[in-house]
Coordinates of C-alpha atoms in Angstrom, one line a residue:
M1400 CA -64.7 -5.8 56.3
T1401 CA -65.6 -2.2 55.8
P1402 CA -66.0 -1.6 52.1
E1403 CA -63.6 1.0 50.7
P1404 CA -65.0 4.3 50.0
A1405 CA -66.1 5.0 46.4
P1406 CA -63.6 6.9 44.4
A1407 CA -64.3 10.6 44.0
A1408 CA -65.7 11.7 40.7
A1409 CA -63.0 12.9 38.3
R1410 CA -62.9 16.6 37.6
R1411 CA -64.0 17.4 34.1
A1412 CA -61.1 19.3 32.4
V1413 CA -61.9 22.6 30.7
S1414 CA -59.3 21.9 28.2
P1415 CA -56.2 19.7 27.5
L1416 CA -54.3 22.5 29.0
D1417 CA -55.7 21.7 32.4
H1418 CA -53.4 18.6 32.6
R1419 CA -50.4 20.6 31.7
I1420 CA -51.1 23.1 34.4
E1421 CA -51.5 20.3 37.0
A1422 CA -48.2 18.7 35.8
A1423 CA -46.3 22.1 36.0
T1424 CA -47.7 23.3 39.3
G1425 CA -48.5 20.1 41.2
H1426 CA -52.0 21.3 41.9
D1427 CA -55.4 20.8 40.2
V1428 CA -57.0 23.9 38.8
D1429 CA -59.7 24.0 41.6
T1430 CA -56.8 24.2 44.2
L1431 CA -55.0 26.8 42.3
C1432 CA -58.2 28.9 42.1
A1433 CA -58.7 28.5 45.9
Y1434 CA -55.1 29.8 46.5
R1435 CA -55.7 32.6 44.1
D1436 CA -58.7 33.8 46.0
R1437 CA -56.8 33.6 49.3
G1438 CA -53.9 35.7 48.0
V1439 CA -51.4 32.9 48.3
L1440 CA -50.1 32.7 44.7
D1441 CA -47.2 34.7 43.4
P1442 CA -47.8 36.9 40.3
P1443 CA -47.0 34.3 37.6
H1444 CA -49.4 31.7 39.0
A1445 CA -52.0 34.3 39.7
R1446 CA -51.9 35.4 36.2
L1447 CA -52.2 31.8 35.0
V1448 CA -55.3 31.2 37.1
D1449 CA -56.9 34.5 35.9
E1450 CA -56.3 33.5 32.3
H1451 CA -57.6 30.0 32.8
R1452 CA -60.8 31.5 34.2
E1453 CA -61.3 33.3 31.1
L1454 CA -60.7 30.2 29.1
A1455 CA -63.3 28.4 31.1
K1456 CA -65.9 31.1 30.4
A1457 CA -65.1 30.9 26.7
Q1458 CA -65.3 27.1 26.6
T1459 CA -68.7 27.2 28.4
S1460 CA -69.9 29.5 25.5
V1461 CA -68.8 27.0 22.9
T1462 CA -70.4 24.1 24.8
F1463 CA -73.7 26.0 25.0
R1464 CA -73.7 26.8 21.3
L1465 CA -72.9 23.1 20.5
K1466 CA -75.8 21.9 22.5
L1467 CA -78.1 24.3 20.9
L1468 CA -76.9 23.2 17.4
N1469 CA -77.4 19.5 18.5
R1470 CA -81.0 20.3 19.6
L1471 CA -81.8 22.1 16.3
T1472 CA -80.6 19.1 14.3
S1473 CA -82.3 16.4 16.6
G1474 CA -85.5 16.5 14.4
E1475 CA -87.5 18.2 17.2
F1476 CA -88.1 21.3 14.9
P1477 CA -89.5 21.4 11.4
V1478 CA -87.1 22.0 8.8
D1479 CA -88.3 25.3 7.2
A1480 CA -86.9 28.7 6.4
A1481 CA -86.9 29.7 10.2
W1482 CA -85.0 26.6 10.9
F1483 CA -82.3 27.3 8.4
E1484 CA -82.0 30.9 9.8
R1485 CA -81.5 29.6 13.4
V1486 CA -79.0 26.9 12.4
D1487 CA -77.0 29.6 10.4
R1488 CA -77.2 32.0 13.2
T1489 CA -76.1 29.4 15.8
V1490 CA -73.1 28.3 13.7
D1491 CA -72.0 31.9 13.3
Q1492 CA -72.2 32.3 17.0
M1493 CA -70.4 29.1 17.7
E1494 CA -67.5 30.2 15.3
E1495 CA -67.2 33.4 17.2
A1496 CA -67.2 31.5 20.5
A1497 CA -64.6 29.1 19.3
D1498 CA -62.4 32.0 18.2
A1499 CA -62.6 33.6 21.6
R1500 CA -61.9 30.3 23.2
D1501 CA -58.8 29.8 21.0
T1502 CA -57.6 33.3 21.9
A1503 CA -58.1 32.7 25.6
A1504 CA -56.2 29.3 25.3
R1505 CA -53.2 31.1 23.7
K1506 CA -53.1 33.5 26.7
V1507 CA -53.1 30.5 29.1
L1508 CA -50.3 28.9 27.1
A1509 CA -48.3 32.3 27.4
A1510 CA -48.8 32.3 31.2
L1511 CA -48.0 28.6 31.6
E1512 CA -44.9 28.2 29.5
P1513 CA -42.6 30.4 31.9
I1514 CA -43.9 28.3 34.8
E1515 CA -43.2 25.0 33.0
A1516 CA -39.7 26.3 32.2
A1517 CA -39.1 27.3 35.8
T1518 CA -40.3 23.8 36.9
A1519 CA -37.9 22.0 34.5
A1520 CA -34.9 24.1 35.5
P1521 CA -32.7 22.6 38.3
L1522 CA -33.7 23.8 41.8
Q1523 CA -31.4 26.2 43.4
S1524 CA -30.0 25.2 46.9
E1525 CA -32.0 27.4 49.1
G1526 CA -33.2 27.2 52.7
T1527 CA -36.4 25.1 53.0
L1528 CA -39.4 26.2 55.1
T1529 CA -40.1 24.4 58.3
T1530 CA -43.7 23.3 59.1
E1531 CA -44.0 26.2 61.5
D1532 CA -42.9 28.6 58.8
Q1533 CA -45.4 27.1 56.3
A1534 CA -48.2 27.3 58.8
A1535 CA -47.4 31.0 59.7
L1536 CA -47.3 32.1 56.1
L1537 CA -50.6 30.3 55.2
A1538 CA -52.2 32.0 58.2
I1539 CA -50.8 35.4 57.3
A1540 CA -52.0 35.0 53.8
G1541 CA -55.6 35.2 55.0
G1542 CA -54.9 38.6 56.8
A1543 CA -52.8 39.4 59.9
K1544 CA -51.9 42.4 62.1
L1545 CA -49.1 43.1 64.5
Y1546 CA -50.2 44.8 67.7
E1547 CA -48.3 46.4 70.7
H1548 CA -50.0 46.2 74.2
L1549 CA -50.2 49.7 75.5
L1550 CA -49.4 48.7 79.0
T1551 CA -46.9 45.8 78.7
G1552 CA -45.4 46.8 75.3
R1553 CA -45.6 43.1 74.3
L1554 CA -45.9 42.5 70.6
S1555 CA -48.3 39.9 69.2
V1556 CA -49.5 39.0 65.7
T1557 CA -53.2 38.1 65.3
V1558 CA -54.4 36.5 62.1
A1559 CA -57.9 36.7 60.6
S1560 CA -59.0 33.4 62.3
G1561 CA -58.4 35.0 65.7
T1562 CA -55.2 32.8 66.5
R1563 CA -51.9 34.3 67.4
I1564 CA -48.4 33.7 65.8
P1565 CA -45.3 34.2 68.0
Y1566 CA -43.7 37.5 67.1
A1567 CA -40.3 35.9 66.8
E1568 CA -41.6 33.6 64.0
V1569 CA -43.0 36.7 62.2
R1570 CA -39.8 38.5 62.6
K1571 CA -37.8 35.7 61.2
L1572 CA -40.0 35.6 58.2
E1573 CA -39.8 39.3 57.8
D1574 CA -36.0 39.2 58.0
A1575 CA -36.1 36.5 55.2
G1576 CA -38.1 38.8 53.1
L1577 CA -41.1 36.6 53.1
V1578 CA -43.5 39.0 54.9
V1579 CA -43.7 42.7 55.2
R1580 CA -45.4 45.1 57.7
D1581 CA -47.3 48.3 56.9
T1582 CA -45.4 50.6 59.2
G1583 CA -47.6 53.4 58.0
H1584 CA -50.0 52.2 60.8
P1585 CA -49.3 52.6 64.6
L1586 CA -48.6 49.4 66.5
H1587 CA -51.3 50.0 69.0
A1588 CA -53.8 50.1 66.2
G1589 CA -52.3 47.2 64.4
Q1590 CA -49.8 47.0 61.6
P1591 CA -51.0 44.9 58.7
V1592 CA -48.7 42.0 57.8
A1593 CA -48.8 40.5 54.4
L1594 CA -46.8 38.0 52.2
T1595 CA -44.3 39.3 49.8
D1596 CA -44.0 37.9 46.3
A1597 CA -41.0 35.9 47.6
G1598 CA -43.3 34.7 50.4
R1599 CA -46.1 33.6 48.2
A1600 CA -43.6 31.8 45.9
A1601 CA -41.9 30.0 48.9
L1602 CA -45.3 28.9 50.4
F1603 CA -46.5 27.7 47.0
A1604 CA -43.3 25.8 46.3
A1605 CA -43.3 24.2 49.9
R1606 CA -47.0 23.0 49.5
R1607 CA -46.4 21.7 46.0
P1608 CA -46.5 17.9 46.0
P1609 CA -44.3 15.9 43.6
T1610 CA -45.7 16.0 40.2
T1611 CA -46.8 12.9 38.3
Q1612 CA -47.6 12.5 34.6
V1613 CA -51.3 13.0 34.2
P1614 CA -52.9 11.0 31.4
K1615 CA -54.8 13.0 29.0
P1616 CA -58.5 12.1 28.7
P1617 CA -60.3 11.6 25.3
A1618 CA -61.2 14.9 23.6
L1619 CA -64.7 16.1 24.5
P1620 CA -67.2 17.5 22.1
G1621 CA -66.6 21.1 21.5
A1622 CA -63.3 20.9 23.6
W1623 CA -60.2 22.9 22.6
P1624 CA -58.6 22.4 20.2
S1625 CA -61.1 21.7 17.6
A1626 CA -61.5 22.3 13.9
P1627 CA -63.6 25.3 13.0
P1628 CA -67.1 24.5 11.8
Q1629 CA -67.5 24.1 8.2
R1630 CA -69.9 26.3 6.5
R1631 CA -72.1 25.2 3.6

């Protein structure tokens, strides 16, 4: 028998908030970041990703200072006046980094709580996107233009990958308020087509898998929340 593939390495969480984010959105943080970079997310989810990136930077600073402090106290360096100065300076810097991390975490919470509330609210009975609708919206999210052939007058929509979407499909999405054309450009030169906020929200909801309760991992050294370092 062919052996089963080894399980993929678990993604290391930046903070316990990662699991709340995944539970509320149905996507891991890496996937959300990829969607953010592609312009697929609606404003609330985009804000959440931006705030989480700041939290990740702040947590990295805390982890760096903690590793430096561990090295200083490992016995590698002589315990003299210079050692005490380095330890005091590192503790001060780690305290500042932890404060910045906690501030960033509060901002993530402020962005996350409305999404959690919306997820918990009963879903309204709205029309669902078809597979073709989802594919068209995802393609348009990467960039698209509507062209009119000068000789035949035929309309066609070309996306960034070079493939074409039937104009009837784009017109249906436009009528539904999911995409919008920049009519300030002439058709023969190409009118940019982009997702509206409603289109991003509909696409994100359609691609959101059923959420499951994600078990929380044990706290990591220096992970948020943590008690502030004690000074002598």
